[in-house]
Amino acid sequence: MRVHSIIVAAFLFAGLTPFAVSAHEYKAGDLLIGHPWARATAGNASNGAAYFTVTNSGKTGDRLVGVETTVASAQLHTNLMEDGVMKMRSLDGVDIPPGGNATLSPGGQHIMLMGLKAPLKMGEKFPMVLTFAQAGRVTVDVLVESVSSNGPGGDSSGTPMHEHDHSHHDAK
Ligand SMILES: [Cu+2]
């Protein structure tokens, strides 16, 4: 009987595998961190960016205040349109309102990865530690997706939308 239920459980798990591979998420208190990913970098590009969503099911707001990874120097950034030019600015934090969410995605808020020690290759993953004011520190695995990916559910077939130039961050 026991063996039988284990086999059933294994089948159920196998059925879920395709979803588990394409989307991964992490829980920290009332926060759910959805599908951390980064674009593969081309050639010797020294910078990359990582993205994810944070959903807050709690009744109090939280704030992403820090990010660290061993692959590069990481900073919270946002893209702003200034005088018709897309610019990046560093952020002190990203608010996650109660019952709401925060989205880090290409063209908007993102984790800037500066001075990459090695190119980010599609299919690889790397750990990143997120620090939230309330929920504390959470380690997530960031999946490296294709150079043209716009993230889960995004259009990955054509030119990336809202592409912006990170070259001004190049190390001197
Ligand atoms: Cu940036």
PDB file of C-alpha atoms and ligand atoms in Angstrom:
ATOM      1  CA  MET A   1       0.000   0.000   0.000  1.00  0.00           C
ATOM      2  CA  ARG A   2       2.758   2.360   0.958  1.00  0.00           C
ATOM      3  CA  VAL A   3       4.766   1.541  -2.173  1.00  0.00           C
ATOM      4  CA  HIS A   4       1.673   2.095  -4.266  1.00  0.00           C
ATOM      5  CA  SER A   5       1.098   5.618  -2.945  1.00  0.00           C
ATOM      6  CA  ILE A   6       4.746   6.506  -3.526  1.00  0.00           C
ATOM      7  CA  ILE A   7       4.408   5.470  -7.158  1.00  0.00           C
ATOM      8  CA  VAL A   8       1.281   7.601  -7.526  1.00  0.00           C
ATOM      9  CA  ALA A   9       3.112  10.539  -5.983  1.00  0.00           C
ATOM     10  CA  ALA A  10       6.000  10.066  -8.400  1.00  0.00           C
ATOM     11  CA  PHE A  11       3.582  10.135 -11.330  1.00  0.00           C
ATOM     12  CA  LEU A  12       1.960  13.315 -10.068  1.00  0.00           C
ATOM     13  CA  PHE A  13       5.366  14.901  -9.655  1.00  0.00           C
ATOM     14  CA  ALA A  14       6.415  13.861 -13.155  1.00  0.00           C
ATOM     15  CA  GLY A  15       3.246  15.462 -14.499  1.00  0.00           C
ATOM     16  CA  LEU A  16       4.197  18.745 -12.892  1.00  0.00           C
ATOM     17  CA  THR A  17       7.786  18.710 -14.061  1.00  0.00           C
ATOM     18  CA  PRO A  18       7.381  20.709 -17.294  1.00  0.00           C
ATOM     19  CA  PHE A  19       5.828  23.554 -15.317  1.00  0.00           C
ATOM     20  CA  ALA A  20       8.463  23.354 -12.588  1.00  0.00           C
ATOM     21  CA  VAL A  21      11.220  23.680 -15.175  1.00  0.00           C
ATOM     22  CA  SER A  22       9.786  26.709 -16.955  1.00  0.00           C
ATOM     23  CA  ALA A  23       8.725  28.604 -13.836  1.00  0.00           C
ATOM     24  CA  HIS A  24      10.212  28.573 -10.366  1.00  0.00           C
ATOM     25  CA  GLU A  25       9.248  30.551  -7.306  1.00  0.00           C
ATOM     26  CA  TYR A  26      10.349  31.189  -3.747  1.00  0.00           C
ATOM     27  CA  LYS A  27       8.371  32.015  -0.625  1.00  0.00           C
ATOM     28  CA  ALA A  28       9.522  34.325   2.154  1.00  0.00           C
ATOM     29  CA  GLY A  29       6.888  35.153   4.740  1.00  0.00           C
ATOM     30  CA  ASP A  30       4.025  36.778   2.829  1.00  0.00           C
ATOM     31  CA  LEU A  31       6.151  37.268  -0.264  1.00  0.00           C
ATOM     32  CA  LEU A  32       6.275  35.070  -3.325  1.00  0.00           C
ATOM     33  CA  ILE A  33       9.224  35.660  -5.644  1.00  0.00           C
ATOM     34  CA  GLY A  34       8.342  34.488  -9.124  1.00  0.00           C
ATOM     35  CA  HIS A  35      10.713  33.215 -11.789  1.00  0.00           C
ATOM     36  CA  PRO A  36      14.000  35.044 -11.273  1.00  0.00           C
ATOM     37  CA  TRP A  37      15.730  35.170 -14.662  1.00  0.00           C
ATOM     38  CA  ALA A  38      18.443  36.998 -16.540  1.00  0.00           C
ATOM     39  CA  ARG A  39      19.203  37.451 -20.198  1.00  0.00           C
ATOM     40  CA  ALA A  40      22.201  35.659 -21.584  1.00  0.00           C
ATOM     41  CA  THR A  41      24.975  38.124 -22.372  1.00  0.00           C
ATOM     42  CA  ALA A  42      26.607  38.399 -25.771  1.00  0.00           C
ATOM     43  CA  GLY A  43      30.349  38.283 -26.347  1.00  0.00           C
ATOM     44  CA  ASN A  44      32.379  39.967 -23.653  1.00  0.00           C
ATOM     45  CA  ALA A  45      29.592  42.208 -22.363  1.00  0.00           C
ATOM     46  CA  SER A  46      30.543  43.124 -18.818  1.00  0.00           C
ATOM     47  CA  ASN A  47      26.991  43.878 -17.681  1.00  0.00           C
ATOM     48  CA  GLY A  48      23.738  41.994 -17.477  1.00  0.00           C
ATOM     49  CA  ALA A  49      20.389  42.352 -15.762  1.00  0.00           C
ATOM     50  CA  ALA A  50      18.122  40.108 -13.709  1.00  0.00           C
ATOM     51  CA  TYR A  51      14.354  40.224 -13.359  1.00  0.00           C
ATOM     52  CA  PHE A  52      11.533  38.694 -11.282  1.00  0.00           C
ATOM     53  CA  THR A  53       8.186  39.514  -9.749  1.00  0.00           C
ATOM     54  CA  VAL A  54       7.384  39.800  -6.042  1.00  0.00           C
ATOM     55  CA  THR A  55       3.811  39.291  -4.861  1.00  0.00           C
ATOM     56  CA  ASN A  56       2.806  40.330  -1.350  1.00  0.00           C
ATOM     57  CA  SER A  57      -0.175  38.423   0.066  1.00  0.00           C
ATOM     58  CA  GLY A  58       0.197  40.069   3.487  1.00  0.00           C
ATOM     59  CA  LYS A  59      -1.468  43.087   5.065  1.00  0.00           C
ATOM     60  CA  THR A  60       1.717  45.098   5.482  1.00  0.00           C
ATOM     61  CA  GLY A  61       3.953  46.515   2.836  1.00  0.00           C
ATOM     62  CA  ASP A  62       7.492  45.285   2.348  1.00  0.00           C
ATOM     63  CA  ARG A  63      10.466  46.665   0.511  1.00  0.00           C
ATOM     64  CA  LEU A  64      13.302  45.080  -1.416  1.00  0.00           C
ATOM     65  CA  VAL A  65      16.340  46.877  -0.045  1.00  0.00           C
ATOM     66  CA  GLY A  66      19.332  44.842  -1.130  1.00  0.00           C
ATOM     67  CA  VAL A  67      20.632  42.352  -3.650  1.00  0.00           C
ATOM     68  CA  GLU A  68      23.877  40.398  -3.792  1.00  0.00           C
ATOM     69  CA  THR A  69      25.336  37.775  -6.060  1.00  0.00           C
ATOM     70  CA  THR A  70      28.732  36.228  -6.555  1.00  0.00           C
ATOM     71  CA  VAL A  71      28.664  36.617 -10.367  1.00  0.00           C
ATOM     72  CA  ALA A  72      28.788  40.423 -10.437  1.00  0.00           C
ATOM     73  CA  SER A  73      28.250  43.580  -8.465  1.00  0.00           C
ATOM     74  CA  ALA A  74      24.455  43.926  -8.208  1.00  0.00           C
ATOM     75  CA  GLN A  75      22.380  47.099  -7.913  1.00  0.00           C
ATOM     76  CA  LEU A  76      18.707  47.988  -8.015  1.00  0.00           C
ATOM     77  CA  HIS A  77      18.013  50.090 -11.098  1.00  0.00           C
ATOM     78  CA  THR A  78      15.142  51.634 -12.922  1.00  0.00           C
ATOM     79  CA  ASN A  79      14.774  52.993 -16.452  1.00  0.00           C
ATOM     80  CA  LEU A  80      13.441  56.484 -16.897  1.00  0.00           C
ATOM     81  CA  MET A  81      12.588  58.506 -19.954  1.00  0.00           C
ATOM     82  CA  GLU A  82      14.341  61.867 -19.677  1.00  0.00           C
ATOM     83  CA  ASP A  83      14.245  64.399 -22.498  1.00  0.00           C
ATOM     84  CA  GLY A  84      13.321  61.616 -24.891  1.00  0.00           C
ATOM     85  CA  VAL A  85      16.275  59.479 -23.833  1.00  0.00           C
ATOM     86  CA  MET A  86      16.059  56.236 -21.857  1.00  0.00           C
ATOM     87  CA  LYS A  87      18.270  56.510 -18.806  1.00  0.00           C
ATOM     88  CA  MET A  88      19.013  54.286 -15.852  1.00  0.00           C
ATOM     89  CA  ARG A  89      19.039  55.362 -12.263  1.00  0.00           C
ATOM     90  CA  SER A  90      19.910  53.374  -9.146  1.00  0.00           C
ATOM     91  CA  LEU A  91      17.184  52.867  -6.556  1.00  0.00           C
ATOM     92  CA  ASP A  92      17.395  52.648  -2.751  1.00  0.00           C
ATOM     93  CA  GLY A  93      14.633  50.078  -2.750  1.00  0.00           C
ATOM     94  CA  VAL A  94      11.543  48.717  -4.447  1.00  0.00           C
ATOM     95  CA  ASP A  95       8.226  48.800  -2.551  1.00  0.00           C
ATOM     96  CA  ILE A  96       5.929  45.796  -2.550  1.00  0.00           C
ATOM     97  CA  PRO A  97       2.515  47.039  -1.410  1.00  0.00           C
ATOM     98  CA  PRO A  98       0.237  44.857   0.764  1.00  0.00           C
ATOM     99  CA  GLY A  99      -1.953  42.725  -1.495  1.00  0.00           C
ATOM    100  CA  GLY A 100       0.057  43.956  -4.471  1.00  0.00           C
ATOM    101  CA  ASN A 101       3.233  43.216  -6.316  1.00  0.00           C
ATOM    102  CA  ALA A 102       6.398  44.633  -7.783  1.00  0.00           C
ATOM    103  CA  THR A 103       7.666  43.676 -11.213  1.00  0.00           C
ATOM    104  CA  LEU A 104      11.255  43.838 -12.349  1.00  0.00           C
ATOM    105  CA  SER A 105      11.278  43.413 -16.114  1.00  0.00           C
ATOM    106  CA  PRO A 106      13.138  44.545 -19.238  1.00  0.00           C
ATOM    107  CA  GLY A 107      12.495  48.231 -19.801  1.00  0.00           C
ATOM    108  CA  GLY A 108      11.618  48.929 -16.165  1.00  0.00           C
ATOM    109  CA  GLN A 109      13.010  48.183 -12.738  1.00  0.00           C
ATOM    110  CA  HIS A 110      15.790  45.611 -12.838  1.00  0.00           C
ATOM    111  CA  ILE A 111      18.743  44.175 -10.981  1.00  0.00           C
ATOM    112  CA  MET A 112      21.816  45.501 -12.735  1.00  0.00           C
ATOM    113  CA  LEU A 113      24.695  43.043 -12.818  1.00  0.00           C
ATOM    114  CA  MET A 114      27.866  45.064 -13.267  1.00  0.00           C
ATOM    115  CA  GLY A 115      31.310  43.701 -13.966  1.00  0.00           C
ATOM    116  CA  LEU A 116      30.267  40.120 -14.701  1.00  0.00           C
ATOM    117  CA  LYS A 117      33.061  37.686 -13.905  1.00  0.00           C
ATOM    118  CA  ALA A 118      31.969  35.467 -16.807  1.00  0.00           C
ATOM    119  CA  PRO A 119      29.364  35.701 -19.582  1.00  0.00           C
ATOM    120  CA  LEU A 120      25.854  34.602 -18.598  1.00  0.00           C
ATOM    121  CA  LYS A 121      25.118  31.524 -20.699  1.00  0.00           C
ATOM    122  CA  MET A 122      21.641  30.358 -21.604  1.00  0.00           C
ATOM    123  CA  GLY A 123      20.509  27.411 -19.480  1.00  0.00           C
ATOM    124  CA  GLU A 124      22.818  28.187 -16.584  1.00  0.00           C
ATOM    125  CA  LYS A 125      21.678  29.476 -13.215  1.00  0.00           C
ATOM    126  CA  PHE A 126      23.301  31.418 -10.420  1.00  0.00           C
ATOM    127  CA  PRO A 127      22.346  32.247  -6.834  1.00  0.00           C
ATOM    128  CA  MET A 128      21.231  35.713  -5.774  1.00  0.00           C
ATOM    129  CA  VAL A 129      20.432  36.905  -2.248  1.00  0.00           C
ATOM    130  CA  LEU A 130      17.530  39.330  -1.937  1.00  0.00           C
ATOM    131  CA  THR A 131      17.078  41.334   1.259  1.00  0.00           C
ATOM    132  CA  PHE A 132      13.595  42.540   2.199  1.00  0.00           C
ATOM    133  CA  ALA A 133      12.922  44.999   5.027  1.00  0.00           C
ATOM    134  CA  GLN A 134      10.305  42.694   6.603  1.00  0.00           C
ATOM    135  CA  ALA A 135      10.762  39.220   5.126  1.00  0.00           C
ATOM    136  CA  GLY A 136      14.553  39.244   5.508  1.00  0.00           C
ATOM    137  CA  ARG A 137      17.064  37.503   3.269  1.00  0.00           C
ATOM    138  CA  VAL A 138      16.072  35.002   0.595  1.00  0.00           C
ATOM    139  CA  THR A 139      18.387  33.118  -1.726  1.00  0.00           C
ATOM    140  CA  VAL A 140      16.964  32.462  -5.199  1.00  0.00           C
ATOM    141  CA  ASP A 141      18.357  30.788  -8.302  1.00  0.00           C
ATOM    142  CA  VAL A 142      18.381  33.044 -11.341  1.00  0.00           C
ATOM    143  CA  LEU A 143      17.854  31.174 -14.625  1.00  0.00           C
ATOM    144  CA  VAL A 144      19.701  32.473 -17.661  1.00  0.00           C
ATOM    145  CA  GLU A 145      17.381  32.660 -20.659  1.00  0.00           C
ATOM    146  CA  SER A 146      18.004  33.517 -24.300  1.00  0.00           C
ATOM    147  CA  VAL A 147      19.475  36.854 -25.346  1.00  0.00           C
ATOM    148  CA  SER A 148      16.130  37.840 -26.864  1.00  0.00           C
ATOM    149  CA  SER A 149      13.891  36.632 -24.028  1.00  0.00           C
ATOM    150  CA  ASN A 150      11.420  39.071 -22.534  1.00  0.00           C
ATOM    151  CA  GLY A 151      10.655  36.735 -19.676  1.00  0.00           C
ATOM    152  CA  PRO A 152       7.857  34.317 -18.902  1.00  0.00           C
ATOM    153  CA  GLY A 153       4.909  34.863 -21.204  1.00  0.00           C
ATOM    154  CA  GLY A 154       6.806  37.510 -23.118  1.00  0.00           C
ATOM    155  CA  ASP A 155       7.526  37.535 -26.809  1.00  0.00           C
ATOM    156  CA  SER A 156      10.866  35.863 -27.305  1.00  0.00           C
ATOM    157  CA  SER A 157      10.563  35.529 -31.074  1.00  0.00           C
ATOM    158  CA  GLY A 158      11.493  39.003 -32.197  1.00  0.00           C
ATOM    159  CA  THR A 159      13.504  42.010 -31.202  1.00  0.00           C
ATOM    160  CA  PRO A 160      13.485  42.628 -27.451  1.00  0.00           C
ATOM    161  CA  MET A 161      11.147  45.466 -26.588  1.00  0.00           C
ATOM    162  CA  HIS A 162      12.395  48.461 -24.645  1.00  0.00           C
ATOM    163  CA  GLU A 163      15.974  47.383 -25.069  1.00  0.00           C
ATOM    164  CA  HIS A 164      18.310  49.813 -23.458  1.00  0.00           C
ATOM    165  CA  ASP A 165      22.002  50.433 -23.547  1.00  0.00           C
ATOM    166  CA  HIS A 166      23.972  49.368 -20.498  1.00  0.00           C
ATOM    167  CA  SER A 167      27.322  50.245 -22.028  1.00  0.00           C
ATOM    168  CA  HIS A 168      27.834  53.339 -19.934  1.00  0.00           C
ATOM    169  CA  HIS A 169      28.273  51.052 -16.939  1.00  0.00           C
ATOM    170  CA  ASP A 170      31.355  49.437 -18.421  1.00  0.00           C
ATOM    171  CA  ALA A 171      34.207  49.104 -15.997  1.00  0.00           C
ATOM    172  CA  LYS A 172      37.067  51.474 -16.545  1.00  0.00           C
TER     173      LYS A 172
HETATM  174 CU    CU B   1      20.602  49.072 -15.351  1.00  0.00          CU
END
